[in-house]
Coordinates of C-alpha atoms in Angstrom, one line a residue:
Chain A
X1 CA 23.5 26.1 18.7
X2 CA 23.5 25.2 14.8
X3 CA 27.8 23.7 15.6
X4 CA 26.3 21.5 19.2
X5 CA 23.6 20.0 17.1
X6 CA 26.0 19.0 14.2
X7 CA 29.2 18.1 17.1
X8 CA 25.9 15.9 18.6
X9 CA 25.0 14.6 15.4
X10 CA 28.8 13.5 14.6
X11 CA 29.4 12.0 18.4
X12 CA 26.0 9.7 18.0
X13 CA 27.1 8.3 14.7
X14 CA 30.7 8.0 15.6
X15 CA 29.5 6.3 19.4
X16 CA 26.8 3.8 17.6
X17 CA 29.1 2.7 15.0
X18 CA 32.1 2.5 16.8
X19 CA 29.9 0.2 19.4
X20 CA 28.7 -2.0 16.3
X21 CA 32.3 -2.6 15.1
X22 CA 33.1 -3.2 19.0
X23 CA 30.8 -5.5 19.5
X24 CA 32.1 -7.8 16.3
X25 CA 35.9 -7.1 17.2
X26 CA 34.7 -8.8 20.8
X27 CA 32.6 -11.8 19.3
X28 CA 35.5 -12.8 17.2
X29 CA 38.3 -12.3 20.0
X30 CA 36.5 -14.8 22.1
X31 CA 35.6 -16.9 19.0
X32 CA 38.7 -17.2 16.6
X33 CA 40.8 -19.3 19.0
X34 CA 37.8 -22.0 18.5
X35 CA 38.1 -21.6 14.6
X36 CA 41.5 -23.3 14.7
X37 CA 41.0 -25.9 17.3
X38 CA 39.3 -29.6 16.5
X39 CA 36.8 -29.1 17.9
X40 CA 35.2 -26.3 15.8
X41 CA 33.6 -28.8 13.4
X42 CA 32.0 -30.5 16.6
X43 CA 29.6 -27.0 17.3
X44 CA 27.5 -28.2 13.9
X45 CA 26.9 -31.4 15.1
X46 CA 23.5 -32.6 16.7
X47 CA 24.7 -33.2 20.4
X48 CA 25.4 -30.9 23.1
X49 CA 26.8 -32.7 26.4
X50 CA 29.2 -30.8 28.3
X51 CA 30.1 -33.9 31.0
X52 CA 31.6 -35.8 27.5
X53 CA 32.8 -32.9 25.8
X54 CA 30.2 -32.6 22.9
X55 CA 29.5 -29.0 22.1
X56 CA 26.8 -29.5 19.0
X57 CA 25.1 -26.5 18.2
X58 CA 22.7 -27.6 15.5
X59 CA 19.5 -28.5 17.6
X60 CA 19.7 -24.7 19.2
X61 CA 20.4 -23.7 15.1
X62 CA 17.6 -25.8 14.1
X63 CA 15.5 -24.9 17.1
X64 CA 16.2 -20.8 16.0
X65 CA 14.9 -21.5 12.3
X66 CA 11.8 -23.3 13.2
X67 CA 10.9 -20.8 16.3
X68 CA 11.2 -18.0 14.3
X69 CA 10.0 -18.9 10.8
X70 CA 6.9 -20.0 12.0
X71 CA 6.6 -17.2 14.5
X72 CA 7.1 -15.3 11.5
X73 CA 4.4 -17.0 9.5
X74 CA 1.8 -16.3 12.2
X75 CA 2.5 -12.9 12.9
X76 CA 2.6 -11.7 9.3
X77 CA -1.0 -13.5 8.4
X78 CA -2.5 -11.8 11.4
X79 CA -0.6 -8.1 10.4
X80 CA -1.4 -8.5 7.0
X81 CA -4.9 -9.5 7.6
X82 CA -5.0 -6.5 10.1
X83 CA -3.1 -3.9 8.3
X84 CA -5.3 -4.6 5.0
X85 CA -8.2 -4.2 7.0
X86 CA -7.4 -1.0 8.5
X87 CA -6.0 0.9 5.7
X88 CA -8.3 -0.7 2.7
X89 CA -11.6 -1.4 4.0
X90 CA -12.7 -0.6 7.5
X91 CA -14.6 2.8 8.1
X92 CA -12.0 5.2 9.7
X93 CA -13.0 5.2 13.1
X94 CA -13.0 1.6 13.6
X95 CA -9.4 1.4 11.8
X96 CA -8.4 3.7 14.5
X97 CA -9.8 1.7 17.2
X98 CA -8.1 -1.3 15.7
X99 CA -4.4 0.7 15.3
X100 CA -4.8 1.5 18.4
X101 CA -5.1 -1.5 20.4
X102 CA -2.3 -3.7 18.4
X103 CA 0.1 -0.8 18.7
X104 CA -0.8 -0.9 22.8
X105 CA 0.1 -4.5 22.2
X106 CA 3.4 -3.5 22.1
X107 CA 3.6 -2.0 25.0
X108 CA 2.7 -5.0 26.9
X109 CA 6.2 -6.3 28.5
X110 CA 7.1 -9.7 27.2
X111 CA 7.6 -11.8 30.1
X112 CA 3.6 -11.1 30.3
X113 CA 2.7 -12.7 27.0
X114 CA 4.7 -15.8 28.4
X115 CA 3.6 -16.1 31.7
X116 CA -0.1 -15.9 30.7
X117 CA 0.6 -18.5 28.3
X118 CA 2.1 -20.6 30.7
X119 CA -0.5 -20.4 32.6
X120 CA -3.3 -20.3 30.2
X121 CA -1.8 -22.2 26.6
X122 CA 0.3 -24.3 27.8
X123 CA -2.1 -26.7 29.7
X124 CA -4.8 -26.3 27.3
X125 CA -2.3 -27.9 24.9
X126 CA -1.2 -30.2 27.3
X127 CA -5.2 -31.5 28.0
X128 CA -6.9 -31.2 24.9
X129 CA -4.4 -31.5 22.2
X130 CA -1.0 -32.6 22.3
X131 CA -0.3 -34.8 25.5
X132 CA 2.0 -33.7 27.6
X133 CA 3.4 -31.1 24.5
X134 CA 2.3 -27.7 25.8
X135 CA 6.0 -26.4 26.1
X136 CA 6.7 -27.0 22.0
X137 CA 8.1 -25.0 19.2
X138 CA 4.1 -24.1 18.2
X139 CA 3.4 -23.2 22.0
X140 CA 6.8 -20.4 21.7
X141 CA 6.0 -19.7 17.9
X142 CA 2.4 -19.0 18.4
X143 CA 3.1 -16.5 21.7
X144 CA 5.8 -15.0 19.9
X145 CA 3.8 -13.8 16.5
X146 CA 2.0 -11.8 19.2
X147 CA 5.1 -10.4 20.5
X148 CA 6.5 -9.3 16.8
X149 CA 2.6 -8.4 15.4
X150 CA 2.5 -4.7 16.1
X151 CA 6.2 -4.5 14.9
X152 CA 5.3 -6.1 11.5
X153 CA 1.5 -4.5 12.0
X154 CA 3.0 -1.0 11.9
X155 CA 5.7 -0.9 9.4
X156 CA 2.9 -2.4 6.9
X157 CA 0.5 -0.2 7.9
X158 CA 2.8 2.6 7.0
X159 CA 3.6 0.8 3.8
X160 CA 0.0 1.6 2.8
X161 CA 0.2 4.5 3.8
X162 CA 2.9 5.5 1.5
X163 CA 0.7 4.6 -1.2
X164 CA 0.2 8.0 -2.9
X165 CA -3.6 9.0 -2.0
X166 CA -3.7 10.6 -6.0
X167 CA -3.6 7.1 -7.3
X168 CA -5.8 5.7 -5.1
X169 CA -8.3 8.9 -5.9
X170 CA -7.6 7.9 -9.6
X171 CA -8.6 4.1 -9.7
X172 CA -11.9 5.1 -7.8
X173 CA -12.8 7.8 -10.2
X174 CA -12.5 5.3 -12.7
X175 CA -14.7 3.1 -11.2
X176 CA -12.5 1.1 -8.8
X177 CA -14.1 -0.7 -5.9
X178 CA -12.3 -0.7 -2.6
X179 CA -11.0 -4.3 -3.2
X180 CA -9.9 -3.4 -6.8
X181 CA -7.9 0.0 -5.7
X182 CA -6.4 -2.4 -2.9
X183 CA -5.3 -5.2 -5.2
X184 CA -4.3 -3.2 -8.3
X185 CA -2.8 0.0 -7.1
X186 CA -2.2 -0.3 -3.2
X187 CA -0.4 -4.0 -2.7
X188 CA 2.0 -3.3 -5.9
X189 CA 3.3 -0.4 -4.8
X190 CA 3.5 -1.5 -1.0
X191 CA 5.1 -4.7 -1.7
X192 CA 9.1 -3.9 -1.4
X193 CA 8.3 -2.4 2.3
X194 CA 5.3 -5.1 3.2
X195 CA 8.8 -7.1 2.6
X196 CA 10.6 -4.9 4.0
X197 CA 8.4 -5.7 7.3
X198 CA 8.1 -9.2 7.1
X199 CA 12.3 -9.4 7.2
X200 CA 12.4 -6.7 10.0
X201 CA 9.4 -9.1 12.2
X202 CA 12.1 -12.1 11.7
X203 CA 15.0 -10.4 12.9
X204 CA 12.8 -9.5 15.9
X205 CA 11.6 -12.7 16.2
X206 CA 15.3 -14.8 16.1
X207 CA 16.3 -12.0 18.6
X208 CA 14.3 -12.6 21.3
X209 CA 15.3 -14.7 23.8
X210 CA 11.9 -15.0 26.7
X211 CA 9.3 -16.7 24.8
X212 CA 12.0 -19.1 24.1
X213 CA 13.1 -19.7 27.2
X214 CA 9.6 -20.2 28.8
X215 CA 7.6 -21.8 26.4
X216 CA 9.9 -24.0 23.8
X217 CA 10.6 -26.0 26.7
X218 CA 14.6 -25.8 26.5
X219 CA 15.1 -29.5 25.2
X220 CA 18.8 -30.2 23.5
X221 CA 17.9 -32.5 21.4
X222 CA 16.7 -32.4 17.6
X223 CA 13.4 -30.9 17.2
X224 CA 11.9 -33.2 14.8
X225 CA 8.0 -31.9 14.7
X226 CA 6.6 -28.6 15.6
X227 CA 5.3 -30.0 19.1
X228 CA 8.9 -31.0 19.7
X229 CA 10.6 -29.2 22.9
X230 CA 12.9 -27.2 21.5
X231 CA 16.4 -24.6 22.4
X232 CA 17.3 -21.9 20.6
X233 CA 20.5 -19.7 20.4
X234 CA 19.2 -16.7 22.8
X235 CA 18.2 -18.9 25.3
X236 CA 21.2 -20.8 24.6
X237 CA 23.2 -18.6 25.8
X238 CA 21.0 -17.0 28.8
X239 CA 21.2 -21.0 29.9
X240 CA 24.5 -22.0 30.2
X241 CA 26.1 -21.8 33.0
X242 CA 30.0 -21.9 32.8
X243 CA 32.1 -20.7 36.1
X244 CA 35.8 -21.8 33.8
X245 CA 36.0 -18.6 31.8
X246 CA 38.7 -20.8 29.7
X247 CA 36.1 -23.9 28.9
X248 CA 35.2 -24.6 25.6
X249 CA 31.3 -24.5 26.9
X250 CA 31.5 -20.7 28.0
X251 CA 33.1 -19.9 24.6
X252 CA 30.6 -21.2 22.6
X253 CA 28.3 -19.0 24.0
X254 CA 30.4 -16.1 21.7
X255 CA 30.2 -18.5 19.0
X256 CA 26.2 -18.4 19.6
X257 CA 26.4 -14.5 20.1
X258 CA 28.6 -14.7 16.5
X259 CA 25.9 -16.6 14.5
X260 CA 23.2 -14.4 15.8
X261 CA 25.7 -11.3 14.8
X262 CA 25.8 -12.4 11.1
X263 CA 22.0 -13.5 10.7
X264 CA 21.4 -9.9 11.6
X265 CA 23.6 -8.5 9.3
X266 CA 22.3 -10.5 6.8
X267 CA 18.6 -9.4 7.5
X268 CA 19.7 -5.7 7.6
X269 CA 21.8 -6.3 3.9
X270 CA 18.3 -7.4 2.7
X271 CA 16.0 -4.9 4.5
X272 CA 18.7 -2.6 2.8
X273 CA 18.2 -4.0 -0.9
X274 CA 14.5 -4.5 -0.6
X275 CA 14.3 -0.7 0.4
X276 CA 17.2 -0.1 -2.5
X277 CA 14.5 -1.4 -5.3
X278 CA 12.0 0.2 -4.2
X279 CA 13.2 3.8 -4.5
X280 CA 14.5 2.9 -8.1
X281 CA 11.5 0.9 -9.0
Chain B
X1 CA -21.7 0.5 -29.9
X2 CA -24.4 1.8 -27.9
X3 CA -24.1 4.8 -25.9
X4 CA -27.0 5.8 -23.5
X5 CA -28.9 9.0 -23.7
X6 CA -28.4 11.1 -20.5
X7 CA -29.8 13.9 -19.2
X8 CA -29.1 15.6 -16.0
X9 CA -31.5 17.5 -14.3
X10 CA -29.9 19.8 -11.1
X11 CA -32.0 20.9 -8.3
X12 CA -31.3 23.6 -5.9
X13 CA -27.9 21.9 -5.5
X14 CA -25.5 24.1 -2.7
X15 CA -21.9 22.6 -1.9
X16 CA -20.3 24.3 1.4
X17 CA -17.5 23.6 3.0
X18 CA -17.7 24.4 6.5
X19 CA -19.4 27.0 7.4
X20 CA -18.2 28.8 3.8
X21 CA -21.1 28.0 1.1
X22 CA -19.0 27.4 -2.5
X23 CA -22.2 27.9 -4.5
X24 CA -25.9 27.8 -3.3
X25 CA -29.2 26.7 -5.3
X26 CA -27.7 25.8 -8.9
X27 CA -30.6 24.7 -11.0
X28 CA -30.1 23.6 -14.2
X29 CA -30.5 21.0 -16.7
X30 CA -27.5 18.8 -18.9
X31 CA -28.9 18.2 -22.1
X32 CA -28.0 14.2 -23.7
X33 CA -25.7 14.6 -26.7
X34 CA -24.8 18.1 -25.6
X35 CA -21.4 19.9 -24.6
X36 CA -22.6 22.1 -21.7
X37 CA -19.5 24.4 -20.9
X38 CA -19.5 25.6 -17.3
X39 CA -17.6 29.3 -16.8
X40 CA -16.7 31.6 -14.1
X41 CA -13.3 32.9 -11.8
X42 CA -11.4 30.5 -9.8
X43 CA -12.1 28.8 -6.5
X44 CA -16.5 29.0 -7.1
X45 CA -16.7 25.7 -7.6
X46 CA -16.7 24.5 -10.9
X47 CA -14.0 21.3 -10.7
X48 CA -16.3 20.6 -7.0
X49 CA -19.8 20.6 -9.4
X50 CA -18.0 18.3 -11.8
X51 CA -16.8 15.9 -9.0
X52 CA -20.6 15.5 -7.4
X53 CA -21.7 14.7 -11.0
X54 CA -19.1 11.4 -10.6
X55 CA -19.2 11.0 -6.3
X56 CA -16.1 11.7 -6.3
X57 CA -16.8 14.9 -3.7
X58 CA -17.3 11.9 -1.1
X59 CA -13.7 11.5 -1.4
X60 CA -13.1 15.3 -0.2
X61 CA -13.6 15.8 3.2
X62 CA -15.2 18.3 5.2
X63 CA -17.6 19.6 2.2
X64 CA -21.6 18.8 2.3
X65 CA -23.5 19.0 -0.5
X66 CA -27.4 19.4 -0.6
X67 CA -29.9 19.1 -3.2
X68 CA -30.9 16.8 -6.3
X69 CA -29.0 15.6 -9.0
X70 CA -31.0 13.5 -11.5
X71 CA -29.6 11.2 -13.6
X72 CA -32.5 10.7 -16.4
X73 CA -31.5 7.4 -18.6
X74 CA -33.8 5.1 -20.2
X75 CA -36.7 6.2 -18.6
X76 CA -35.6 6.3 -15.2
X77 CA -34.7 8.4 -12.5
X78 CA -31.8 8.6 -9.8
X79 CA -30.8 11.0 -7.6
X80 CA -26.8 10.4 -7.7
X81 CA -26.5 12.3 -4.4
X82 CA -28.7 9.1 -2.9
X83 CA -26.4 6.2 -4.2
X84 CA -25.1 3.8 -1.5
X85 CA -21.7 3.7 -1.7
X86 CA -21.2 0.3 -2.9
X87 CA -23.5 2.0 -6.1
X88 CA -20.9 4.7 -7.1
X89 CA -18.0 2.6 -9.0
X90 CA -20.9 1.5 -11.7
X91 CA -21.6 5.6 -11.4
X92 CA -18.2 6.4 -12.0
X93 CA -17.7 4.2 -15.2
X94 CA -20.8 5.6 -16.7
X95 CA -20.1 9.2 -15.7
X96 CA -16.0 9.3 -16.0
X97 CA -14.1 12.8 -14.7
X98 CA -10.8 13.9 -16.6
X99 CA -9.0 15.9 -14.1
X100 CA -6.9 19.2 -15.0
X101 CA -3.4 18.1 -14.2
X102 CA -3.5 14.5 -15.2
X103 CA -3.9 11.8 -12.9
X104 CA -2.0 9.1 -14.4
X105 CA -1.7 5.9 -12.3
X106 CA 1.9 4.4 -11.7
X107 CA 1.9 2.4 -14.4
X108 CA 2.8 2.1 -18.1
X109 CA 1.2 4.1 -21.3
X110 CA -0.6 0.5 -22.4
X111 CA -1.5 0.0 -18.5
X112 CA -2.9 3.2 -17.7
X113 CA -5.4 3.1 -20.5
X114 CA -6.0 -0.5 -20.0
X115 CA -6.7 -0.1 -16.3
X116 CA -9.9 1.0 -16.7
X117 CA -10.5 -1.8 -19.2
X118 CA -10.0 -4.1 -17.2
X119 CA -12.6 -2.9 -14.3
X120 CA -15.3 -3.0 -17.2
X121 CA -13.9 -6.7 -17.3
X122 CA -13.6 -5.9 -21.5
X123 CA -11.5 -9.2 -22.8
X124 CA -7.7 -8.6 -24.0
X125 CA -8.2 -8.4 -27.7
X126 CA -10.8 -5.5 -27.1
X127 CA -8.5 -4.1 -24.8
X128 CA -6.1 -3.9 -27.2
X129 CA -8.2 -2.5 -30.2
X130 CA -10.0 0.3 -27.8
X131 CA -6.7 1.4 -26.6
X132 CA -5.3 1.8 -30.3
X133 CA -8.3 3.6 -31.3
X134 CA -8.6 5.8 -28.2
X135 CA -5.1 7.1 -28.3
X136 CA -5.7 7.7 -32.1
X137 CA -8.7 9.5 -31.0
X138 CA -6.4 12.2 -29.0
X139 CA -3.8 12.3 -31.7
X140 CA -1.1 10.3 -29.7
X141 CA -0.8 6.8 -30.9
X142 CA 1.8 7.8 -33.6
X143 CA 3.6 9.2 -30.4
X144 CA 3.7 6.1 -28.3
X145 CA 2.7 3.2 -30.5
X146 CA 6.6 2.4 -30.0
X147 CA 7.0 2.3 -26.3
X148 CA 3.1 1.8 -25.4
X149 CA 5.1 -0.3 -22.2
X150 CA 7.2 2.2 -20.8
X151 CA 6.1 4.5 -17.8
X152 CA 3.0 6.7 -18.6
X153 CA 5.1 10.0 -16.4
X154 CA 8.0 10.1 -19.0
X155 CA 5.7 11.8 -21.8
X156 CA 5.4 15.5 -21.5
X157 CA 2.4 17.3 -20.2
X158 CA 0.5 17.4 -22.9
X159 CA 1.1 13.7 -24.0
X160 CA 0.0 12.9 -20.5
X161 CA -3.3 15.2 -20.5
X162 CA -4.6 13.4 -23.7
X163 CA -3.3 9.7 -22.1
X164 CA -6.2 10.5 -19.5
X165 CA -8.3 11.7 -22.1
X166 CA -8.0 8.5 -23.9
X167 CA -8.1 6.7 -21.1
X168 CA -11.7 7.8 -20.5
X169 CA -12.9 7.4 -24.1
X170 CA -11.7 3.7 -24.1
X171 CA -14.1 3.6 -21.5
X172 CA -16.7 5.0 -23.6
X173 CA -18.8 7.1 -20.6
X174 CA -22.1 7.7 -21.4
X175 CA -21.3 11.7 -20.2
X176 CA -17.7 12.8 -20.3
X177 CA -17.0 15.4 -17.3
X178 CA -13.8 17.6 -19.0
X179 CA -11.8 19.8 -16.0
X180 CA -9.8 22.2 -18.4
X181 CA -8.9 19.6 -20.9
X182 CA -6.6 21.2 -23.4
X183 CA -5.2 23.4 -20.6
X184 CA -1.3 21.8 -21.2
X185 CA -1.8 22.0 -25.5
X186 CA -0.4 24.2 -27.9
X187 CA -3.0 25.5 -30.2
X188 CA -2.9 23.1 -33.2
X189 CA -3.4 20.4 -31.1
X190 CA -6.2 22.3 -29.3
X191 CA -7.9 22.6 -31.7
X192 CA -8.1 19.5 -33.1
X193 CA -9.5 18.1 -29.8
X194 CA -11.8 20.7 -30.0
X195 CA -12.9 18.8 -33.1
X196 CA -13.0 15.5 -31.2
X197 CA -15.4 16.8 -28.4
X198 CA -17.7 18.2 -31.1
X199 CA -17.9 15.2 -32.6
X200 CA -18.0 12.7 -29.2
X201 CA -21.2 14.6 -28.8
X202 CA -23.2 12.9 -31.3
X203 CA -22.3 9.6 -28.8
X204 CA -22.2 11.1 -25.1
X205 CA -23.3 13.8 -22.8
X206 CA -20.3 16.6 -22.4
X207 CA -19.7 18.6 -19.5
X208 CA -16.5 20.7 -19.8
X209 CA -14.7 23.5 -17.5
X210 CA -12.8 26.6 -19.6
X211 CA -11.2 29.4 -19.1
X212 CA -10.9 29.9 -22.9
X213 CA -13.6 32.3 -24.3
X214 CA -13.5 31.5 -27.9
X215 CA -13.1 27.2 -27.3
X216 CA -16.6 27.7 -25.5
X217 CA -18.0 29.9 -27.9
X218 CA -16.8 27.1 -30.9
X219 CA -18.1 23.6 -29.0
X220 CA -20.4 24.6 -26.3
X221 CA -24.1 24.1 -27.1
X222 CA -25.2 25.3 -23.3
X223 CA -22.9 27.5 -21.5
X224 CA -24.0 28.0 -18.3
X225 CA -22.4 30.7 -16.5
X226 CA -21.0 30.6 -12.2
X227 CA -20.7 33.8 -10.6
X228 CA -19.5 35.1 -7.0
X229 CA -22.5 36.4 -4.9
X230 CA -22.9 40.2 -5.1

């Protein structure tokens, strides 16, 4: 029993691995050949038209960035706010209630959060605010913080958590007050993982292609404001449709796939070191 | 420096836990400018009866406690047990606890002692002179005056059971709740804070847990014994 566990143990490490490694090895087979030709330098320019051979990546780049940060932004004021909430201040039963429904939040399928904004944000934007702007990078950003909230909500909340209840019993015999043990004992020591969480809801955000596709409205050109239409690599690639295997169009899709690949490597090396100082901290 | 004048009057006070009843009807009073040494075995209650002096037993959970315990200062009256909770961290800065196994907060020597400070909102040059004189207080300044900014759990145990002790008397409590306080000391050193509590008493109310016969017998003006139910 004890030598199938460990045999199991070795086969998923060896299986997951191997399939990160084989998934790079793949990216760059179909991208090298495009390193060398001329027209490498032409995927970070700003226009993308396949009929004249223009293959500019930098509005899907751009359009990434600005998606994501901001989705970023929203969804780790309304998790922190949350996540503070439940673990510092709110009476026990209503934190549960609270926990409770954000983390059935996740649950919710994503194509769900879109359509009902579609339906519902989209032409209240359209009316009332922003003419005729309803599918923007704010539209997909705002939807999206609700699609990467529990993620970030939960790692934070277990960030707290991990704040040693001695301490906390320690500032309040001395005469802490709620807010005090919260802003002297329980966001220093939380800070490397409320980090730690913020970098792991950006990763989630840049992956995820639906919201995207639906709301950001799918425009190639340069976003220039945050009610601009917008593309961004994931729904770059779920877009393009190339029947010539050989064409430059259906390669730059690995390209995409390649960009997205090191992003997430970068995210993970930082997750990595944030989670590196905190231990020796 | 003023100290108050406190006097603690218990009434009937029972603590269970469950359906188990720790100890039932203690009635007794805490003289001001005493050192009232509680004794008795293990696990009857004594660290519990210390921690409803402070409110800090509303941070256990699952144990009820009952009764009255009057907090006489200034001519009036207050029955801790009644405090709203957004009443108990001016409690706990009058009334400080000192735990057995020290408590230290994740923070340096200077920090640790200053953290308490700093909720009294005392300015930073009286910060700095309290902390000098409390650790002098518990014989530790010429220990640490070096590396007063390193991390408090890098002394030994006994360096870090008189850190919290000086930590409270920077504070300067109007009654000083002691849970075995010289528990991690050699004797010498014992002794001398022995010394120290005898003479805090002319400033503050003492209440002190301790298993050691002959330190209750030399500083206790009250000893007021627990005992198991026959």
């Amino acid at each position: 029993m004890k030598f199938l566990f460990k045999f199991g143990l070795v086969v998923s490490v060896i299986t997951t691995s191997s399939l990160v490694f084989l998934i790079l090895a793949f990216l760059l087979y179909f991208s090298i050949p495009l390193f060398d030709s001329a027209i490498f330098v032409g995927f970070f320019t700003q226009k993308w038209d396949v009929s004249k051979s223009l293959y500019g990546l930098l509005p899907m780049i751009l359009g990434t960035i600005y998606i994501s940060v901001l989705a970023t932004f929203f969804a780790t004021a309304m998790s922190f706010s949350l996540a503070s909430l439940s673990e510092g201040f709110l009476p026990k039963k209503i934190a549960t209630v609270v926990e409770g429904i954000i983390v059935l939040l996740a649950g919710v399928p994503t194509v769900l959060y879109a359509f009902v904004a579609l339906f519902l944000l989209v032409p209240l934007i359209n009316i009332y605010f922003f003419m005729g702007k309803g599918l923007s990078i704010f539209t997909a950003s705002f939807v999206l913080a609700f699609v990467v909230l529990p993620t970030i909500y939960v790692m934070m909340l277990s960030a707290f958590r991990g704040v040693p209840k001695k301490h906390i019993k320690t500032s309040l015999c001395l005469g802490a007050t709620k807010k005090e043990v919260f802003f002297s004992i329980m966001l220093p020591q939380a800070k490397p993982a409320l980090l730690g969480a913020i970098v792991f809801g950006f990763a989630r955000s840049v992956g995820d292609t639906l919201i995207a596709l639906m709301l950001s409205g799918n425009s190639l050109h340069m976003p220039n404001t945050l009610f601009d239409s917008a593309r961004t690599l994931t729904s770059h690639i779920a877009l393009i449709n190339a029947n010539d295997y050989e064409s430059v169009a259906f390669k730059a899709i690995f390209l995409c796939a390649l960009l997205l690949f090191i992003f997430t490597f970068f995210v993970v090396a930082t997750l990595k070191y944030l989670y590196k100082e905190k231990r020796y901290a | 420096m003023e100290f108050d004048a406190i006097k603690i009057e218990v009434e009937n006070l029972t603590l269970s836990y469950g359906k188990r009843v720790v100890f039932e009807n203690l009635s007794f009073d805490i003289f001001p400018r005493s050192i009232t040494a509680l004794v008795g075995p293990s696990g009857i209650g004594k660290s519990s009866f210390l921690k409803i002096l402070n409110q800090m037993i509303r941070e256990e959970e699952g144990l009820h406690v009952e009764g009255k315990v009057l907090l006489h200062n200034k001519g009036l009256s207050v029955d801790i047990l009644k405090l709203k909770e957004c009443e108990l961290p001016s409690l706990r800065k009058k009334v400080l606890y000192v735990a057995q196994h020290p408590d230290l907060l994740p923070l340096s020597i200077y920090d640790n002692v200053a953290f308490g400070l700093r909720l009294q909102g005392i300015g930073k040059n009286d910060i700095n002179n309290r902390i000098e004189m409390s650790l002098r207080d518990v014989f530790l300044w010429d220990e640490v005056k070096e590396r007063l900014h390193v991390k408090a759990d890098i002394l030994s145990g006994g360096q870090q059971q008189r850190l919290i002790l000086a930590r409270a008397l920077a504070m300067r409590p109007d009654v000083l709740l002691l849970d075995e306080p010289t528990a991690s000391l050699n004797e010498e050193l014992s002794l001398k804070i022995e010394d120290l509590l005898i003479s805090l008493k002319q400033k503050m109310t003492i209440v002190m847990i301790s298993h050691f016969k002959e330190q209750v017998k030399r500083v206790a003006d009250v000893i007021f014994e627990m005992r198991l139910p026959s």
